[in-house]
Coordinates of C-alpha atoms in Angstrom, one line a residue:
X857 CA 20.7 -5.3 -11.5
X858 CA 17.7 -4.4 -13.2
X859 CA 14.6 -6.1 -12.4
X860 CA 11.5 -5.8 -15.0
X861 CA 8.1 -7.2 -14.0
X862 CA 6.1 -8.0 -17.6
X863 CA 1.7 -8.9 -17.4
X864 CA 1.3 -10.4 -13.9
X865 CA -1.4 -11.8 -14.1
X866 CA -3.8 -13.8 -11.2
X867 CA -6.9 -15.0 -10.6
X868 CA -8.7 -16.2 -7.7
X869 CA -12.0 -17.7 -8.9
X870 CA -13.9 -15.0 -10.4
X871 CA -11.6 -11.8 -8.5
X872 CA -8.6 -10.3 -11.1
X873 CA -6.3 -10.2 -7.8
X874 CA -3.2 -9.1 -10.2
X875 CA -4.5 -7.6 -13.8
X876 CA -1.8 -7.5 -16.5
X877 CA 0.8 -5.7 -13.8
X878 CA 3.8 -4.4 -15.6
X879 CA 6.5 -2.1 -13.7
X880 CA 10.9 -1.7 -13.3
X881 CA 12.8 -1.3 -10.6
X882 CA 16.3 0.2 -10.3
X883 CA 19.1 -0.3 -8.3
X884 CA 20.4 2.5 -5.8
X885 CA 16.4 3.1 -5.2
X886 CA 13.9 2.2 -2.6
X887 CA 10.9 1.7 -4.1
X888 CA 7.3 1.7 -2.2
X889 CA 4.7 -0.5 -3.1
X890 CA 1.1 1.1 -2.3
X891 CA -2.2 0.4 -2.4
X892 CA -5.6 -0.4 -0.9
X893 CA -6.1 -3.7 1.8
X894 CA -6.8 -6.5 -1.2
X895 CA -5.6 -4.5 -3.9
X896 CA -2.8 -7.0 -5.3
X897 CA 0.4 -6.1 -3.2
X898 CA 1.3 -9.2 -1.4
X899 CA 0.3 -11.6 -4.6
X900 CA 2.2 -9.4 -6.9
X901 CA 5.1 -10.3 -4.8
X902 CA 4.6 -13.8 -4.7
X903 CA 4.2 -13.7 -8.2
X904 CA 7.6 -11.9 -8.4
X905 CA 9.1 -14.6 -6.8
X906 CA 7.0 -18.2 -7.9
X907 CA 5.2 -18.3 -4.3
X908 CA 2.3 -18.0 -6.5
X909 CA 1.1 -19.6 -10.1
X910 CA 0.2 -17.0 -12.7
X911 CA 0.9 -15.3 -16.2
X912 CA 3.6 -13.0 -16.6
X913 CA 7.5 -13.1 -15.8
X914 CA 9.8 -11.0 -13.2
X915 CA 13.2 -10.8 -14.9
X916 CA 16.1 -10.4 -12.7
X917 CA 18.7 -9.1 -15.4
X918 CA 17.2 -10.8 -18.1
X919 CA 16.7 -14.0 -16.4
X920 CA 14.1 -15.6 -14.4
X921 CA 14.7 -16.3 -10.8
X922 CA 15.3 -20.0 -10.9
X923 CA 17.4 -20.1 -13.5
X924 CA 19.6 -18.8 -11.2
X925 CA 22.2 -21.0 -9.3
X926 CA 21.6 -19.4 -6.0
X927 CA 18.8 -17.3 -6.3
X928 CA 19.1 -16.3 -2.2
X929 CA 22.5 -14.3 -3.6
X930 CA 19.3 -12.4 -5.8
X931 CA 16.8 -11.7 -3.6
X932 CA 15.9 -11.7 0.2
X933 CA 12.2 -11.6 0.7
X934 CA 10.6 -10.7 4.4
X935 CA 6.8 -11.1 4.0
X936 CA 4.6 -10.1 7.2
X937 CA 3.7 -13.0 8.5
X938 CA 7.2 -15.3 8.1
X939 CA 7.2 -18.7 9.9
X940 CA 9.9 -20.3 11.7
X941 CA 11.7 -23.4 12.8
X942 CA 9.2 -25.1 16.0
X943 CA 11.7 -25.3 19.0
X944 CA 14.3 -23.5 17.5
X945 CA 15.9 -20.1 18.9
X946 CA 16.2 -17.1 16.6
X947 CA 20.1 -18.0 16.3
X948 CA 19.3 -21.7 15.4
X949 CA 16.9 -21.3 13.1
X950 CA 19.4 -18.6 11.0
X951 CA 21.9 -21.3 11.1
X952 CA 19.5 -23.6 9.7
X953 CA 18.7 -21.2 6.9
X954 CA 22.7 -20.7 6.3
X955 CA 23.3 -24.2 6.1
X956 CA 20.8 -24.3 3.2
X957 CA 22.2 -21.3 1.2
X958 CA 26.0 -22.7 1.9
X959 CA 26.6 -19.5 3.8
X960 CA 29.6 -19.2 6.6
X961 CA 28.1 -19.6 9.9
X962 CA 29.6 -15.9 11.1
X963 CA 27.4 -14.8 9.0
X964 CA 24.0 -15.4 11.5
X965 CA 26.2 -13.3 14.0
X966 CA 27.1 -10.4 11.2
X967 CA 22.8 -10.4 10.5
X968 CA 21.6 -10.7 14.1
X969 CA 24.0 -7.6 15.1
X970 CA 22.6 -5.4 12.5
X971 CA 18.8 -6.2 13.4
X972 CA 19.9 -5.7 16.7
X973 CA 18.6 -8.7 18.4
X974 CA 22.1 -10.2 19.8
X975 CA 20.7 -10.1 23.2
X976 CA 17.4 -11.9 22.1
X977 CA 19.0 -14.9 19.9
X978 CA 18.8 -17.7 22.4
X979 CA 15.2 -17.1 22.4
X980 CA 12.6 -18.5 20.8
X981 CA 10.4 -16.6 18.0
X982 CA 7.7 -17.5 20.0
X983 CA 8.0 -15.6 22.7
X984 CA 8.8 -13.0 20.7
X985 CA 6.8 -9.7 20.1
X986 CA 5.5 -8.8 16.7
X987 CA 8.7 -5.9 16.6
X988 CA 11.4 -8.1 17.2
X989 CA 9.7 -10.6 14.9
X990 CA 9.7 -8.2 12.1
X991 CA 13.6 -8.4 12.8
X992 CA 14.3 -11.9 12.6
X993 CA 12.6 -11.8 9.5
X994 CA 14.5 -9.3 8.1
X995 CA 17.5 -11.0 9.2
X996 CA 16.5 -14.5 7.3
X997 CA 16.3 -12.0 4.1
X998 CA 19.5 -10.5 4.6
X999 CA 21.4 -13.6 5.0
X1000 CA 23.2 -14.1 1.8
X1001 CA 23.4 -10.2 1.2
X1002 CA 21.1 -10.4 -1.8
X1003 CA 20.9 -7.6 -4.9
X1004 CA 17.5 -7.3 -3.9
X1005 CA 15.2 -6.9 -0.8
X1006 CA 11.4 -7.6 -1.2
X1007 CA 9.6 -6.5 2.0
X1008 CA 6.0 -6.9 2.8
X1009 CA 4.7 -4.6 5.4
X1010 CA 8.3 -4.4 7.6
X1011 CA 7.3 -1.7 10.0
X1012 CA 4.3 -3.7 11.4
X1013 CA 4.8 -3.6 15.2
X1014 CA 7.5 -1.5 15.0
X1015 CA 7.4 1.6 17.9
X1016 CA 9.0 4.8 16.7
X1017 CA 12.6 4.0 17.3
X1018 CA 12.8 1.3 15.7
X1019 CA 10.8 2.3 12.3
X1020 CA 13.6 5.3 11.7
X1021 CA 16.4 2.8 11.9
X1022 CA 14.8 1.0 9.8
X1023 CA 14.2 3.7 7.5
X1024 CA 18.1 4.4 7.7
X1025 CA 19.2 0.7 7.3
X1026 CA 16.7 0.1 3.7
X1027 CA 18.0 3.5 2.5
X1028 CA 21.4 3.3 3.4
X1029 CA 21.3 -0.6 1.5
X1030 CA 19.7 1.2 -1.5
X1031 CA 22.6 3.2 -1.6
X1032 CA 25.3 0.5 -1.7
X1033 CA 23.7 -0.5 -5.1
X1034 CA 20.9 -2.7 -4.6
X1035 CA 17.4 -2.7 -4.8
X1036 CA 15.0 -2.4 -2.2
X1037 CA 11.1 -3.0 -3.1
X1038 CA 8.7 -2.0 0.0
X1039 CA 5.1 -2.3 0.8
X1040 CA 3.6 -0.2 3.5
X1041 CA 0.5 1.6 5.1
X1042 CA 2.2 4.2 6.4
X1043 CA 2.2 6.7 4.2
X1044 CA 4.3 8.8 6.5
X1045 CA 6.8 6.8 6.7
X1046 CA 6.9 6.1 3.0
X1047 CA 7.4 9.4 2.2
X1048 CA 9.9 9.7 3.9
X1049 CA 11.5 6.1 3.1
X1050 CA 11.1 5.7 -0.9
X1051 CA 12.8 7.3 -3.9
X1052 CA 10.1 5.5 -6.3
X1053 CA 6.5 4.4 -6.5
X1054 CA 4.5 1.6 -7.5
X1055 CA 0.8 2.7 -7.2
X1056 CA -1.7 -0.4 -7.1
X1057 CA -5.4 -0.4 -6.6
X1058 CA -8.2 -3.0 -7.8
X1059 CA -5.0 -5.4 -9.3
X1060 CA -4.5 -2.5 -11.7
X1061 CA -1.5 -0.4 -11.8
X1062 CA -2.8 3.5 -11.4
X1063 CA 0.6 5.0 -11.2
X1064 CA 4.6 4.5 -11.4
X1065 CA 7.7 7.0 -11.4
X1066 CA 9.4 9.0 -8.7
X1067 CA 8.2 10.1 -5.3
X1068 CA 8.2 14.0 -6.0
X1069 CA 7.0 13.9 -9.7
X1070 CA 4.0 11.7 -8.4
X1071 CA 3.1 14.4 -5.5
X1072 CA 4.0 17.1 -7.7
X1073 CA 1.9 15.7 -10.5
X1074 CA -1.1 14.8 -8.5
X1075 CA -1.1 17.2 -5.6
X1076 CA -2.8 21.4 -5.7
X1077 CA -0.1 23.4 -4.5
X1078 CA -0.9 26.4 -2.4
X1079 CA 0.7 29.2 -0.8
X1080 CA 0.1 29.6 3.6
X1081 CA 0.8 33.9 4.4
X1082 CA 0.0 35.6 7.1
X1083 CA 0.7 39.0 8.5
X1084 CA -0.3 41.1 11.7
X1085 CA -2.3 43.4 9.5
X1086 CA -4.5 40.2 7.6
X1087 CA -7.2 42.9 6.9
X1088 CA -4.8 44.7 4.2
X1089 CA -3.3 41.4 3.6
X1090 CA -7.0 40.1 2.8
X1091 CA -7.6 43.0 0.3
X1092 CA -3.9 43.1 -1.6
X1093 CA -4.8 39.6 -2.3
X1094 CA -8.0 39.9 -4.0
X1095 CA -7.1 42.8 -5.7
X1096 CA -4.3 40.9 -7.4
X1097 CA -7.3 38.4 -8.6
X1098 CA -6.5 35.6 -5.6
X1099 CA -9.3 34.0 -3.2
X1100 CA -7.6 33.5 0.7
X1101 CA -9.1 31.3 2.8
X1102 CA -8.7 31.7 6.3
X1103 CA -7.2 28.5 8.4
X1104 CA -5.8 28.5 11.5
X1105 CA -4.7 32.4 11.8
X1106 CA -3.4 32.1 8.4
X1107 CA -4.8 32.8 4.6
X1108 CA -4.5 29.5 2.6
X1109 CA -4.4 30.6 -1.2
X1110 CA -5.3 27.5 -3.4
X1111 CA -3.2 27.0 -7.0
X1112 CA -0.7 30.3 -5.9
X1113 CA 3.0 30.4 -6.3
X1114 CA 5.0 32.0 -3.2
X1115 CA 7.4 33.8 -5.0
X1116 CA 4.5 36.0 -6.8
X1117 CA 2.5 36.2 -3.4
X1118 CA 5.9 37.6 -1.4
X1119 CA 6.2 40.1 -4.2
X1120 CA 3.2 41.4 -4.5
X1121 CA 3.0 41.7 -0.6
X1122 CA 6.8 43.4 -1.0
X1123 CA 5.5 46.0 -3.2
X1124 CA 3.0 47.0 -1.0
X1125 CA 5.3 47.0 2.4
X1126 CA 2.6 44.2 3.9
X1127 CA 5.0 42.9 6.4
X1128 CA 4.6 38.8 7.0
X1129 CA 5.2 36.4 9.7
X1130 CA 4.2 33.5 7.6
X1131 CA 5.5 32.8 3.9
X1132 CA 5.1 29.0 2.8
X1133 CA 4.8 27.2 -0.5
X1134 CA 2.2 24.0 0.4
X1135 CA 1.5 21.2 -1.4
X1136 CA -0.4 17.7 -0.6
X1137 CA 1.3 15.2 1.1
X1138 CA 1.3 11.4 0.2
X1139 CA -1.3 10.5 2.1
X1140 CA -3.2 12.9 0.4
X1141 CA -2.6 12.4 -2.9
X1142 CA -2.6 8.5 -2.2
X1143 CA -6.2 8.7 -1.0
X1144 CA -7.5 10.7 -3.9
X1145 CA -5.9 8.3 -6.3
X1146 CA -7.2 5.1 -4.8
X1147 CA -10.3 6.4 -3.1
X1148 CA -12.9 4.5 -6.1
X1149 CA -10.8 1.5 -5.3
X1150 CA -11.0 1.0 -1.9
X1151 CA -12.4 -2.5 -1.1
X1152 CA -13.6 -1.9 2.7
X1153 CA -15.5 1.2 3.3
X1154 CA -17.4 2.7 6.3
X1155 CA -20.2 4.8 6.5
X1156 CA -20.6 8.2 8.2
X1157 CA -21.9 7.9 11.8
X1158 CA -25.0 10.0 11.6
X1159 CA -24.7 12.4 14.7
X1160 CA -27.5 12.0 17.2

């Protein structure tokens, strides 16, 4: 299944929350949806599945979601603050959903086991921690074994072990030929999780493409190097046109290539204790790309 988002547009009064947003999602991949607070991520997701009214279309293999006989098998959705039926246990909540979706009751036990809530299935969601609520929301999205998962901030409230489990699960779900579309503010985690990226700021798409291509295109590469003979190393690098900066007992050379630096040092018999090609992280590149579109800014505190 291929998903095509075409010219989504939504205004709230004078605010253009989503402005002519278009992108494609491919099966077999986890696509990360990134943007500052207020950038339009959640509104985009709601427009895609018809929970918000606006302009534009989202096509699932050429059809709109409402045209499918069973939309729950097309896409499973979990937003950050899910609602649950009051008074029902987690198990009862999922059974009620399964009846509405015409899903066999045995599937409820399967998804409860998948998300690790077997020991808490008789408890009511109001007794759950935020992390357990996230797991129950994911279980709801998985009930119909959909072709696509759409998750808005699914790692919110999870502990490090649970975040690792979620990452492995989503990557494996995508490898089975599914589409996984997930938003998150945890950029270091997203760098480990996502294959592709869609980046939005102030309601407009800033970038799309693969994770590696995005970082390579927008980051400055550099070489980090050190030696027992730092004085000689610095002189050698300067003679060859480099401008080494000392950081944490190592030289950082902006715009340099590790093979060239290593070759120069080898020819001059300079022993190296560290030689590394480095580049910006996803967080560095993302902040640089979206800093002007940050909705909420803080002022620097003056030192007394």
